[in-house]
mmCIF file with all atom_site columns, C-alpha atoms in Angstrom:
data_model
loop_
_atom_site.group_PDB
_atom_site.id
_atom_site.type_symbol
_atom_site.label_atom_id
_atom_site.label_alt_id
_atom_site.label_comp_id
_atom_site.label_asym_id
_atom_site.label_entity_id
_atom_site.label_seq_id
_atom_site.pdbx_PDB_ins_code
_atom_site.Cartn_x
_atom_site.Cartn_y
_atom_site.Cartn_z
_atom_site.occupancy
_atom_site.B_iso_or_equiv
_atom_site.pdbx_formal_charge
_atom_site.auth_seq_id
_atom_site.auth_comp_id
_atom_site.auth_asym_id
_atom_site.auth_atom_id
_atom_site.pdbx_PDB_model_num
ATOM 1   C CA . ASP A 1 1   ? 13.338  76.103  -31.538 1.00 0.00 ? 1   ASP A CA 1
ATOM 2   C CA . ALA A 1 2   ? 11.627  75.994  -34.817 1.00 0.00 ? 2   ALA A CA 1
ATOM 3   C CA . GLY A 1 3   ? 9.307   78.901  -34.454 1.00 0.00 ? 3   GLY A CA 1
ATOM 4   C CA . VAL A 1 4   ? 5.362   78.800  -34.747 1.00 0.00 ? 4   VAL A CA 1
ATOM 5   C CA . ILE A 1 5   ? 4.439   76.052  -37.174 1.00 0.00 ? 5   ILE A CA 1
ATOM 6   C CA . GLN A 1 6   ? 1.458   76.420  -39.486 1.00 0.00 ? 6   GLN A CA 1
ATOM 7   C CA . SER A 1 7   ? 0.002   74.210  -41.919 1.00 0.00 ? 7   SER A CA 1
ATOM 8   C CA . PRO A 1 8   ? -0.907  73.879  -44.727 1.00 0.00 ? 8   PRO A CA 1
ATOM 9   C CA . ARG A 1 9   ? 0.846   76.771  -46.345 1.00 0.00 ? 9   ARG A CA 1
ATOM 10  C CA . HIS A 1 10  ? -1.484  77.171  -48.854 1.00 0.00 ? 10  HIS A CA 1
ATOM 11  C CA . GLU A 1 11  ? -4.914  75.625  -49.352 1.00 0.00 ? 11  GLU A CA 1
ATOM 12  C CA . VAL A 1 12  ? -7.518  76.030  -52.253 1.00 0.00 ? 12  VAL A CA 1
ATOM 13  C CA . THR A 1 13  ? -11.068 74.843  -51.565 1.00 0.00 ? 13  THR A CA 1
ATOM 14  C CA . GLU A 1 14  ? -14.647 74.805  -52.940 1.00 0.00 ? 14  GLU A CA 1
ATOM 15  C CA . MET A 1 15  ? -17.035 77.139  -51.640 1.00 0.00 ? 15  MET A CA 1
ATOM 16  C CA . GLY A 1 16  ? -19.104 75.104  -48.930 1.00 0.00 ? 16  GLY A CA 1
ATOM 17  C CA . GLN A 1 17  ? -16.217 72.716  -47.974 1.00 0.00 ? 17  GLN A CA 1
ATOM 18  C CA . GLU A 1 18  ? -14.730 72.891  -44.569 1.00 0.00 ? 18  GLU A CA 1
ATOM 19  C CA . VAL A 1 19  ? -11.228 74.043  -43.788 1.00 0.00 ? 19  VAL A CA 1
ATOM 20  C CA . THR A 1 20  ? -8.886  73.433  -41.034 1.00 0.00 ? 20  THR A CA 1
ATOM 21  C CA . LEU A 1 21  ? -6.021  75.571  -40.201 1.00 0.00 ? 21  LEU A CA 1
ATOM 22  C CA . ARG A 1 22  ? -2.983  74.246  -37.625 1.00 0.00 ? 22  ARG A CA 1
ATOM 23  C CA . CYS A 1 23  ? -0.795  75.834  -35.507 1.00 0.00 ? 23  CYS A CA 1
ATOM 24  C CA . LYS A 1 24  ? 1.966   74.695  -33.165 1.00 0.00 ? 24  LYS A CA 1
ATOM 25  C CA . PRO A 1 25  ? 2.988   77.603  -31.108 1.00 0.00 ? 25  PRO A CA 1
ATOM 26  C CA . ILE A 1 26  ? 6.545   77.947  -29.334 1.00 0.00 ? 26  ILE A CA 1
ATOM 27  C CA . SER A 1 27  ? 7.260   75.668  -26.697 1.00 0.00 ? 27  SER A CA 1
ATOM 28  C CA . GLY A 1 28  ? 6.663   77.592  -23.377 1.00 0.00 ? 28  GLY A CA 1
ATOM 29  C CA . HIS A 1 29  ? 4.629   80.353  -25.200 1.00 0.00 ? 29  HIS A CA 1
ATOM 30  C CA . ASN A 1 30  ? 1.048   80.255  -23.346 1.00 0.00 ? 30  ASN A CA 1
ATOM 31  C CA . SER A 1 31  ? -0.705  82.871  -25.285 1.00 0.00 ? 31  SER A CA 1
ATOM 32  C CA . LEU A 1 32  ? -1.692  82.131  -29.154 1.00 0.00 ? 32  LEU A CA 1
ATOM 33  C CA . PHE A 1 33  ? -3.379  84.156  -31.483 1.00 0.00 ? 33  PHE A CA 1
ATOM 34  C CA . TRP A 1 34  ? -5.074  83.884  -34.727 1.00 0.00 ? 34  TRP A CA 1
ATOM 35  C CA . TYR A 1 35  ? -4.971  86.733  -37.431 1.00 0.00 ? 35  TYR A CA 1
ATOM 36  C CA . ARG A 1 36  ? -6.497  87.154  -40.892 1.00 0.00 ? 36  ARG A CA 1
ATOM 37  C CA . GLN A 1 37  ? -4.831  89.319  -43.470 1.00 0.00 ? 37  GLN A CA 1
ATOM 38  C CA . THR A 1 38  ? -6.279  90.463  -46.567 1.00 0.00 ? 38  THR A CA 1
ATOM 39  C CA . MET A 1 39  ? -5.821  93.690  -48.874 1.00 0.00 ? 39  MET A CA 1
ATOM 40  C CA . MET A 1 40  ? -8.848  95.443  -47.736 1.00 0.00 ? 40  MET A CA 1
ATOM 41  C CA . ARG A 1 41  ? -8.769  94.906  -43.951 1.00 0.00 ? 41  ARG A CA 1
ATOM 42  C CA . GLY A 1 42  ? -5.289  94.391  -43.106 1.00 0.00 ? 42  GLY A CA 1
ATOM 43  C CA . LEU A 1 43  ? -4.391  92.473  -40.202 1.00 0.00 ? 43  LEU A CA 1
ATOM 44  C CA . GLU A 1 44  ? -7.378  91.392  -38.003 1.00 0.00 ? 44  GLU A CA 1
ATOM 45  C CA . LEU A 1 45  ? -7.061  89.794  -34.637 1.00 0.00 ? 45  LEU A CA 1
ATOM 46  C CA . LEU A 1 46  ? -9.607  86.954  -34.843 1.00 0.00 ? 46  LEU A CA 1
ATOM 47  C CA . ILE A 1 47  ? -9.287  85.046  -31.204 1.00 0.00 ? 47  ILE A CA 1
ATOM 48  C CA . TYR A 1 48  ? -6.308  84.426  -29.000 1.00 0.00 ? 48  TYR A CA 1
ATOM 49  C CA . PHE A 1 49  ? -6.041  81.941  -26.149 1.00 0.00 ? 49  PHE A CA 1
ATOM 50  C CA . ASN A 1 50  ? -4.160  82.308  -22.471 1.00 0.00 ? 50  ASN A CA 1
ATOM 51  C CA . ASN A 1 51  ? -3.337  78.905  -21.261 1.00 0.00 ? 51  ASN A CA 1
ATOM 52  C CA . ASN A 1 52  ? -5.470  77.306  -23.768 1.00 0.00 ? 52  ASN A CA 1
ATOM 53  C CA . VAL A 1 53  ? -8.505  79.337  -22.944 1.00 0.00 ? 53  VAL A CA 1
ATOM 54  C CA . PRO A 1 54  ? -10.277 81.431  -25.424 1.00 0.00 ? 54  PRO A CA 1
ATOM 55  C CA . ILE A 1 55  ? -10.112 85.056  -23.793 1.00 0.00 ? 55  ILE A CA 1
ATOM 56  C CA . ASP A 1 56  ? -11.542 87.063  -26.742 1.00 0.00 ? 56  ASP A CA 1
ATOM 57  C CA . ASP A 1 57  ? -13.127 85.900  -29.634 1.00 0.00 ? 57  ASP A CA 1
ATOM 58  C CA . SER A 1 58  ? -15.143 89.257  -30.578 1.00 0.00 ? 58  SER A CA 1
ATOM 59  C CA . GLY A 1 59  ? -13.065 89.229  -33.958 1.00 0.00 ? 59  GLY A CA 1
ATOM 60  C CA . MET A 1 60  ? -14.413 86.096  -35.318 1.00 0.00 ? 60  MET A CA 1
ATOM 61  C CA . PRO A 1 61  ? -16.593 87.459  -38.307 1.00 0.00 ? 61  PRO A CA 1
ATOM 62  C CA . GLU A 1 62  ? -19.117 84.484  -38.187 1.00 0.00 ? 62  GLU A CA 1
ATOM 63  C CA . ASP A 1 63  ? -20.467 81.545  -36.664 1.00 0.00 ? 63  ASP A CA 1
ATOM 64  C CA . ARG A 1 64  ? -18.701 79.562  -39.556 1.00 0.00 ? 64  ARG A CA 1
ATOM 65  C CA . PHE A 1 65  ? -15.452 80.462  -37.655 1.00 0.00 ? 65  PHE A CA 1
ATOM 66  C CA . SER A 1 66  ? -14.508 78.370  -34.767 1.00 0.00 ? 66  SER A CA 1
ATOM 67  C CA . ALA A 1 67  ? -11.088 77.931  -32.892 1.00 0.00 ? 67  ALA A CA 1
ATOM 68  C CA . LYS A 1 68  ? -9.895  75.439  -30.397 1.00 0.00 ? 68  LYS A CA 1
ATOM 69  C CA . MET A 1 69  ? -6.808  74.856  -28.391 1.00 0.00 ? 69  MET A CA 1
ATOM 70  C CA . PRO A 1 70  ? -6.996  71.262  -26.944 1.00 0.00 ? 70  PRO A CA 1
ATOM 71  C CA . ASN A 1 71  ? -3.419  71.527  -25.251 1.00 0.00 ? 71  ASN A CA 1
ATOM 72  C CA . ALA A 1 72  ? -0.462  74.039  -25.127 1.00 0.00 ? 72  ALA A CA 1
ATOM 73  C CA . SER A 1 73  ? 1.251   72.757  -28.304 1.00 0.00 ? 73  SER A CA 1
ATOM 74  C CA . PHE A 1 74  ? -1.589  72.904  -30.694 1.00 0.00 ? 74  PHE A CA 1
ATOM 75  C CA . SER A 1 75  ? -4.517  74.863  -32.066 1.00 0.00 ? 75  SER A CA 1
ATOM 76  C CA . THR A 1 76  ? -6.871  74.839  -35.030 1.00 0.00 ? 76  THR A CA 1
ATOM 77  C CA . LEU A 1 77  ? -9.097  77.398  -36.730 1.00 0.00 ? 77  LEU A CA 1
ATOM 78  C CA . LYS A 1 78  ? -12.022 76.125  -38.628 1.00 0.00 ? 78  LYS A CA 1
ATOM 79  C CA . ILE A 1 79  ? -14.137 77.451  -41.102 1.00 0.00 ? 79  ILE A CA 1
ATOM 80  C CA . GLN A 1 80  ? -17.373 75.470  -42.019 1.00 0.00 ? 80  GLN A CA 1
ATOM 81  C CA . PRO A 1 81  ? -18.769 76.257  -44.561 1.00 0.00 ? 81  PRO A CA 1
ATOM 82  C CA . SER A 1 82  ? -16.127 78.177  -46.426 1.00 0.00 ? 82  SER A CA 1
ATOM 83  C CA . GLU A 1 83  ? -17.043 81.052  -48.349 1.00 0.00 ? 83  GLU A CA 1
ATOM 84  C CA . PRO A 1 84  ? -15.132 83.052  -51.394 1.00 0.00 ? 84  PRO A CA 1
ATOM 85  C CA . ARG A 1 85  ? -14.708 86.149  -48.965 1.00 0.00 ? 85  ARG A CA 1
ATOM 86  C CA . ASP A 1 86  ? -12.871 84.087  -46.433 1.00 0.00 ? 86  ASP A CA 1
ATOM 87  C CA . SER A 1 87  ? -9.976  84.046  -48.751 1.00 0.00 ? 87  SER A CA 1
ATOM 88  C CA . ALA A 1 88  ? -7.073  85.553  -47.046 1.00 0.00 ? 88  ALA A CA 1
ATOM 89  C CA . VAL A 1 89  ? -3.580  84.778  -45.434 1.00 0.00 ? 89  VAL A CA 1
ATOM 90  C CA . TYR A 1 90  ? -4.375  83.600  -42.013 1.00 0.00 ? 90  TYR A CA 1
ATOM 91  C CA . PHE A 1 91  ? -1.501  84.173  -39.288 1.00 0.00 ? 91  PHE A CA 1
ATOM 92  C CA . CYS A 1 92  ? -0.991  82.492  -36.048 1.00 0.00 ? 92  CYS A CA 1
ATOM 93  C CA . ALA A 1 93  ? 1.239   83.852  -33.332 1.00 0.00 ? 93  ALA A CA 1
ATOM 94  C CA . SER A 1 94  ? 2.397   82.923  -29.871 1.00 0.00 ? 94  SER A CA 1
ATOM 95  C CA . SER A 1 95  ? 3.847   84.867  -27.125 1.00 0.00 ? 95  SER A CA 1
ATOM 96  C CA . LEU A 1 96  ? 4.501   84.728  -23.085 1.00 0.00 ? 96  LEU A CA 1
ATOM 97  C CA . LYS A 1 97  ? 1.326   85.628  -21.514 1.00 0.00 ? 97  LYS A CA 1
ATOM 98  C CA . GLY A 1 98  ? 1.711   88.797  -19.728 1.00 0.00 ? 98  GLY A CA 1
ATOM 99  C CA . GLY A 1 99  ? 4.786   89.288  -21.489 1.00 0.00 ? 99  GLY A CA 1
ATOM 100 C CA . GLY A 1 100 ? 3.412   92.008  -23.919 1.00 0.00 ? 100 GLY A CA 1
ATOM 101 C CA . THR A 1 101 ? 6.983   93.827  -23.871 1.00 0.00 ? 101 THR A CA 1
ATOM 102 C CA . GLY A 1 102 ? 8.200   90.456  -25.904 1.00 0.00 ? 102 GLY A CA 1
ATOM 103 C CA . GLY A 1 103 ? 6.076   91.072  -28.592 1.00 0.00 ? 103 GLY A CA 1
ATOM 104 C CA . TYR A 1 104 ? 4.637   87.944  -30.825 1.00 0.00 ? 104 TYR A CA 1
ATOM 105 C CA . THR A 1 105 ? 6.412   85.586  -32.938 1.00 0.00 ? 105 THR A CA 1
ATOM 106 C CA . PHE A 1 106 ? 4.474   84.944  -36.146 1.00 0.00 ? 106 PHE A CA 1
ATOM 107 C CA . GLY A 1 107 ? 4.040   81.858  -38.173 1.00 0.00 ? 107 GLY A CA 1
ATOM 108 C CA . SER A 1 108 ? 4.596   81.706  -41.908 1.00 0.00 ? 108 SER A CA 1
ATOM 109 C CA . GLY A 1 109 ? 0.898   81.830  -42.656 1.00 0.00 ? 109 GLY A CA 1
ATOM 110 C CA . THR A 1 110 ? -1.776  79.683  -44.439 1.00 0.00 ? 110 THR A CA 1
ATOM 111 C CA . ARG A 1 111 ? -2.894  81.233  -47.828 1.00 0.00 ? 111 ARG A CA 1
ATOM 112 C CA . LEU A 1 112 ? -6.451  80.138  -48.050 1.00 0.00 ? 112 LEU A CA 1
ATOM 113 C CA . THR A 1 113 ? -8.320  80.381  -51.665 1.00 0.00 ? 113 THR A CA 1
ATOM 114 C CA . VAL A 1 114 ? -11.931 79.705  -51.578 1.00 0.00 ? 114 VAL A CA 1
ATOM 115 C CA . VAL A 1 115 ? -13.112 79.369  -55.300 1.00 0.00 ? 115 VAL A CA 1
ATOM 116 C CA . ALA B 2 1   ? -9.858  100.228 -26.841 1.00 0.00 ? 1   ALA B CA 1
ATOM 117 C CA . GLN B 2 2   ? -6.326  100.778 -28.292 1.00 0.00 ? 2   GLN B CA 1
ATOM 118 C CA . SER B 2 3   ? -6.077  101.377 -31.835 1.00 0.00 ? 3   SER B CA 1
ATOM 119 C CA . VAL B 2 4   ? -3.263  102.268 -34.071 1.00 0.00 ? 4   VAL B CA 1
ATOM 120 C CA . SER B 2 5   ? -3.210  104.401 -36.978 1.00 0.00 ? 5   SER B CA 1
ATOM 121 C CA . GLN B 2 6   ? -0.441  104.622 -40.065 1.00 0.00 ? 6   GLN B CA 1
ATOM 122 C CA . HIS B 2 7   ? -0.888  107.666 -41.854 1.00 0.00 ? 7   HIS B CA 1
ATOM 123 C CA . ASN B 2 8   ? 1.113   106.642 -44.969 1.00 0.00 ? 8   ASN B CA 1
ATOM 124 C CA . HIS B 2 9   ? -0.375  103.759 -46.998 1.00 0.00 ? 9   HIS B CA 1
ATOM 125 C CA . HIS B 2 10  ? 2.497   103.586 -49.565 1.00 0.00 ? 10  HIS B CA 1
ATOM 126 C CA . VAL B 2 11  ? 5.872   105.192 -49.865 1.00 0.00 ? 11  VAL B CA 1
ATOM 127 C CA . ILE B 2 12  ? 8.059   105.062 -52.554 1.00 0.00 ? 12  ILE B CA 1
ATOM 128 C CA . LEU B 2 13  ? 11.822  106.123 -51.833 1.00 0.00 ? 13  LEU B CA 1
ATOM 129 C CA . SER B 2 14  ? 15.162  105.914 -53.732 1.00 0.00 ? 14  SER B CA 1
ATOM 130 C CA . GLU B 2 15  ? 18.040  104.233 -52.121 1.00 0.00 ? 15  GLU B CA 1
ATOM 131 C CA . ALA B 2 16  ? 19.958  106.168 -49.931 1.00 0.00 ? 16  ALA B CA 1
ATOM 132 C CA . ALA B 2 17  ? 16.812  108.330 -49.257 1.00 0.00 ? 17  ALA B CA 1
ATOM 133 C CA . SER B 2 18  ? 15.769  108.751 -45.480 1.00 0.00 ? 18  SER B CA 1
ATOM 134 C CA . LEU B 2 19  ? 12.857  107.216 -44.106 1.00 0.00 ? 19  LEU B CA 1
ATOM 135 C CA . GLU B 2 20  ? 10.236  108.105 -41.492 1.00 0.00 ? 20  GLU B CA 1
ATOM 136 C CA . LEU B 2 21  ? 7.082   106.169 -41.218 1.00 0.00 ? 21  LEU B CA 1
ATOM 137 C CA . GLY B 2 22  ? 4.386   107.615 -38.803 1.00 0.00 ? 22  GLY B CA 1
ATOM 138 C CA . CYS B 2 23  ? 2.250   105.976 -36.337 1.00 0.00 ? 23  CYS B CA 1
ATOM 139 C CA . ASN B 2 24  ? 0.013   107.201 -33.907 1.00 0.00 ? 24  ASN B CA 1
ATOM 140 C CA . TYR B 2 25  ? -1.802  105.418 -31.110 1.00 0.00 ? 25  TYR B CA 1
ATOM 141 C CA . SER B 2 26  ? -4.676  105.578 -28.601 1.00 0.00 ? 26  SER B CA 1
ATOM 142 C CA . TYR B 2 27  ? -4.789  104.244 -25.500 1.00 0.00 ? 27  TYR B CA 1
ATOM 143 C CA . GLY B 2 28  ? -4.931  105.743 -21.944 1.00 0.00 ? 28  GLY B CA 1
ATOM 144 C CA . GLY B 2 29  ? -2.623  103.672 -19.857 1.00 0.00 ? 29  GLY B CA 1
ATOM 145 C CA . THR B 2 30  ? 0.998   102.231 -20.052 1.00 0.00 ? 30  THR B CA 1
ATOM 146 C CA . VAL B 2 31  ? 1.806   100.851 -23.658 1.00 0.00 ? 31  VAL B CA 1
ATOM 147 C CA . ASN B 2 32  ? 4.048   98.657  -25.215 1.00 0.00 ? 32  ASN B CA 1
ATOM 148 C CA . LEU B 2 33  ? 4.831   99.719  -28.941 1.00 0.00 ? 33  LEU B CA 1
ATOM 149 C CA . PHE B 2 34  ? 6.247   97.456  -31.841 1.00 0.00 ? 34  PHE B CA 1
ATOM 150 C CA . TRP B 2 35  ? 7.223   97.816  -35.050 1.00 0.00 ? 35  TRP B CA 1
ATOM 151 C CA . TYR B 2 36  ? 6.876   94.617  -37.622 1.00 0.00 ? 36  TYR B CA 1
ATOM 152 C CA . VAL B 2 37  ? 8.189   94.111  -41.153 1.00 0.00 ? 37  VAL B CA 1
ATOM 153 C CA . GLN B 2 38  ? 6.672   92.011  -43.614 1.00 0.00 ? 38  GLN B CA 1
ATOM 154 C CA . TYR B 2 39  ? 8.591   90.981  -46.871 1.00 0.00 ? 39  TYR B CA 1
ATOM 155 C CA . PRO B 2 40  ? 7.054   90.052  -49.808 1.00 0.00 ? 40  PRO B CA 1
ATOM 156 C CA . GLY B 2 41  ? 5.356   86.566  -49.305 1.00 0.00 ? 41  GLY B CA 1
ATOM 157 C CA . GLN B 2 42  ? 6.634   86.108  -45.879 1.00 0.00 ? 42  GLN B CA 1
ATOM 158 C CA . HIS B 2 43  ? 5.317   86.339  -42.262 1.00 0.00 ? 43  HIS B CA 1
ATOM 159 C CA . LEU B 2 44  ? 5.901   89.297  -40.059 1.00 0.00 ? 44  LEU B CA 1
ATOM 160 C CA . GLN B 2 45  ? 9.104   89.886  -38.010 1.00 0.00 ? 45  GLN B CA 1
ATOM 161 C CA . LEU B 2 46  ? 9.789   92.065  -35.040 1.00 0.00 ? 46  LEU B CA 1
ATOM 162 C CA . LEU B 2 47  ? 11.763  94.980  -36.138 1.00 0.00 ? 47  LEU B CA 1
ATOM 163 C CA . LEU B 2 48  ? 11.828  96.750  -32.781 1.00 0.00 ? 48  LEU B CA 1
ATOM 164 C CA . LYS B 2 49  ? 10.026  97.330  -29.367 1.00 0.00 ? 49  LYS B CA 1
ATOM 165 C CA . TYR B 2 50  ? 9.720   99.900  -26.709 1.00 0.00 ? 50  TYR B CA 1
ATOM 166 C CA . PHE B 2 51  ? 8.040   99.006  -23.539 1.00 0.00 ? 51  PHE B CA 1
ATOM 167 C CA . SER B 2 52  ? 10.315  101.777 -20.987 1.00 0.00 ? 52  SER B CA 1
ATOM 168 C CA . GLY B 2 53  ? 13.233  103.335 -20.415 1.00 0.00 ? 53  GLY B CA 1
ATOM 169 C CA . ASP B 2 54  ? 15.007  105.350 -23.388 1.00 0.00 ? 54  ASP B CA 1
ATOM 170 C CA . PRO B 2 55  ? 12.154  106.736 -25.694 1.00 0.00 ? 55  PRO B CA 1
ATOM 171 C CA . LEU B 2 56  ? 14.603  106.247 -28.774 1.00 0.00 ? 56  LEU B CA 1
ATOM 172 C CA . VAL B 2 57  ? 14.761  102.398 -29.831 1.00 0.00 ? 57  VAL B CA 1
ATOM 173 C CA . LYS B 2 58  ? 17.210  100.885 -31.834 1.00 0.00 ? 58  LYS B CA 1
ATOM 174 C CA . GLY B 2 59  ? 16.380  97.939  -34.029 1.00 0.00 ? 59  GLY B CA 1
ATOM 175 C CA . ILE B 2 60  ? 17.621  95.323  -36.563 1.00 0.00 ? 60  ILE B CA 1
ATOM 176 C CA . LYS B 2 61  ? 18.698  96.445  -39.696 1.00 0.00 ? 61  LYS B CA 1
ATOM 177 C CA . GLY B 2 62  ? 19.782  100.342 -39.007 1.00 0.00 ? 62  GLY B CA 1
ATOM 178 C CA . PHE B 2 63  ? 15.865  100.910 -38.323 1.00 0.00 ? 63  PHE B CA 1
ATOM 179 C CA . GLU B 2 64  ? 15.120  103.080 -35.114 1.00 0.00 ? 64  GLU B CA 1
ATOM 180 C CA . ALA B 2 65  ? 11.929  104.391 -33.646 1.00 0.00 ? 65  ALA B CA 1
ATOM 181 C CA . GLU B 2 66  ? 11.166  107.251 -31.026 1.00 0.00 ? 66  GLU B CA 1
ATOM 182 C CA . PHE B 2 67  ? 8.431   107.067 -28.477 1.00 0.00 ? 67  PHE B CA 1
ATOM 183 C CA . ILE B 2 68  ? 7.039   110.561 -27.929 1.00 0.00 ? 68  ILE B CA 1
ATOM 184 C CA . LYS B 2 69  ? 4.215   110.126 -25.126 1.00 0.00 ? 69  LYS B CA 1
ATOM 185 C CA . SER B 2 70  ? 2.939   113.768 -25.076 1.00 0.00 ? 70  SER B CA 1
ATOM 186 C CA . LYS B 2 71  ? 1.956   113.185 -29.277 1.00 0.00 ? 71  LYS B CA 1
ATOM 187 C CA . PHE B 2 72  ? 1.221   109.430 -28.716 1.00 0.00 ? 72  PHE B CA 1
ATOM 188 C CA . SER B 2 73  ? 3.495   108.298 -31.650 1.00 0.00 ? 73  SER B CA 1
ATOM 189 C CA . PHE B 2 74  ? 6.316   105.997 -32.315 1.00 0.00 ? 74  PHE B CA 1
ATOM 190 C CA . ASN B 2 75  ? 7.536   106.801 -35.649 1.00 0.00 ? 75  ASN B CA 1
ATOM 191 C CA . LEU B 2 76  ? 10.186  104.354 -37.504 1.00 0.00 ? 76  LEU B CA 1
ATOM 192 C CA . ARG B 2 77  ? 13.096  106.117 -39.253 1.00 0.00 ? 77  ARG B CA 1
ATOM 193 C CA . LYS B 2 78  ? 16.191  105.006 -41.200 1.00 0.00 ? 78  LYS B CA 1
ATOM 194 C CA . PRO B 2 79  ? 18.836  107.315 -42.167 1.00 0.00 ? 79  PRO B CA 1
ATOM 195 C CA . SER B 2 80  ? 19.572  105.517 -45.728 1.00 0.00 ? 80  SER B CA 1
ATOM 196 C CA . VAL B 2 81  ? 17.213  102.906 -47.080 1.00 0.00 ? 81  VAL B CA 1
ATOM 197 C CA . GLN B 2 82  ? 18.237  100.003 -49.192 1.00 0.00 ? 82  GLN B CA 1
ATOM 198 C CA . TRP B 2 83  ? 16.590  98.328  -52.005 1.00 0.00 ? 83  TRP B CA 1
ATOM 199 C CA . SER B 2 84  ? 16.110  95.080  -49.731 1.00 0.00 ? 84  SER B CA 1
ATOM 200 C CA . ASP B 2 85  ? 14.042  97.293  -47.108 1.00 0.00 ? 85  ASP B CA 1
ATOM 201 C CA . THR B 2 86  ? 11.129  97.022  -49.683 1.00 0.00 ? 86  THR B CA 1
ATOM 202 C CA . ALA B 2 87  ? 8.516   95.435  -47.648 1.00 0.00 ? 87  ALA B CA 1
ATOM 203 C CA . GLU B 2 88  ? 5.334   96.270  -45.626 1.00 0.00 ? 88  GLU B CA 1
ATOM 204 C CA . TYR B 2 89  ? 5.655   97.987  -42.134 1.00 0.00 ? 89  TYR B CA 1
ATOM 205 C CA . PHE B 2 90  ? 3.244   97.397  -39.266 1.00 0.00 ? 90  PHE B CA 1
ATOM 206 C CA . CYS B 2 91  ? 2.816   99.477  -36.120 1.00 0.00 ? 91  CYS B CA 1
ATOM 207 C CA . ALA B 2 92  ? 1.307   97.735  -33.273 1.00 0.00 ? 92  ALA B CA 1
ATOM 208 C CA . VAL B 2 93  ? 0.633   98.567  -29.847 1.00 0.00 ? 93  VAL B CA 1
ATOM 209 C CA . ASN B 2 94  ? -0.814  96.502  -26.703 1.00 0.00 ? 94  ASN B CA 1
ATOM 210 C CA . GLY B 2 95  ? -1.631  98.373  -23.215 1.00 0.00 ? 95  GLY B CA 1
ATOM 211 C CA . GLY B 2 96  ? -0.071  97.619  -19.964 1.00 0.00 ? 96  GLY B CA 1
ATOM 212 C CA . ASN B 2 97  ? -0.508  93.736  -19.125 1.00 0.00 ? 97  ASN B CA 1
ATOM 213 C CA . ASN B 2 98  ? -3.207  93.045  -21.991 1.00 0.00 ? 98  ASN B CA 1
ATOM 214 C CA . ASN B 2 99  ? -2.079  90.802  -24.238 1.00 0.00 ? 99  ASN B CA 1
ATOM 215 C CA . ASP B 2 100 ? -3.782  91.249  -27.460 1.00 0.00 ? 100 ASP B CA 1
ATOM 216 C CA . MET B 2 101 ? -1.962  93.526  -29.885 1.00 0.00 ? 101 MET B CA 1
ATOM 217 C CA . ARG B 2 102 ? -3.620  95.830  -32.429 1.00 0.00 ? 102 ARG B CA 1
ATOM 218 C CA . PHE B 2 103 ? -2.207  96.441  -35.674 1.00 0.00 ? 103 PHE B CA 1
ATOM 219 C CA . GLY B 2 104 ? -2.026  99.353  -37.786 1.00 0.00 ? 104 GLY B CA 1
ATOM 220 C CA . ALA B 2 105 ? -3.323  99.173  -41.505 1.00 0.00 ? 105 ALA B CA 1
ATOM 221 C CA . GLY B 2 106 ? 0.451   98.705  -42.348 1.00 0.00 ? 106 GLY B CA 1
ATOM 222 C CA . THR B 2 107 ? 2.721   101.280 -44.751 1.00 0.00 ? 107 THR B CA 1
ATOM 223 C CA . ARG B 2 108 ? 3.978   99.546  -47.967 1.00 0.00 ? 108 ARG B CA 1
ATOM 224 C CA . LEU B 2 109 ? 7.579   100.827 -48.219 1.00 0.00 ? 109 LEU B CA 1
ATOM 225 C CA . THR B 2 110 ? 8.987   100.484 -52.308 1.00 0.00 ? 110 THR B CA 1
ATOM 226 C CA . VAL B 2 111 ? 12.749  101.340 -52.462 1.00 0.00 ? 111 VAL B CA 1
ATOM 227 C CA . LYS B 2 112 ? 13.628  102.110 -56.014 1.00 0.00 ? 112 LYS B CA 1
ATOM 228 C CA . PRO B 2 113 ? 17.208  100.848 -56.976 1.00 0.00 ? 113 PRO B CA 1
#
């Protein structure tokens, strides 16, 4: 298995532009998580899905952030419009639902820089 | 709600020194506990996990952690660190059948050669 695949690895964009981050979870995993990592705040859970359904989006910072999971093998995190304070590394992770004992598998992350 | 506290923000050790990183959690029920490692510029990787049984858990690369229920702690240890252990270490918890994992703020470990 190729693991959790995120794209792009790096994204530099101008303030006000729309940004879309992509994630392909591990095949067979039915839970997917989006995290944001910054020096100031550490790792923050933004949203997670079970069986493609959003379960908890209380970590999404603002309405500018939205996430979708149209099928079991793909999810997107969109920021529109982007702001410099959104600069961070965004990680996607997947796991088996109810398999909290197994832990998560993380993707390599997308480093977002908004200028 | 579950939460995780890591007391050490930055630890600096010389090679061959012993390591112990503190982790305390707050959750009233059954918990699953994890330690993840993030090497510079890389993603998080699972070091070890505890969900039941022997409270002393052994992970990869010579790391181990001990679950002490009475202290709500899950400290990470390694008898002799190497320069290659330089990384950030995250403690994480999820409760029972909950699927969302909460991470501590992380501890940055620097090992001097």
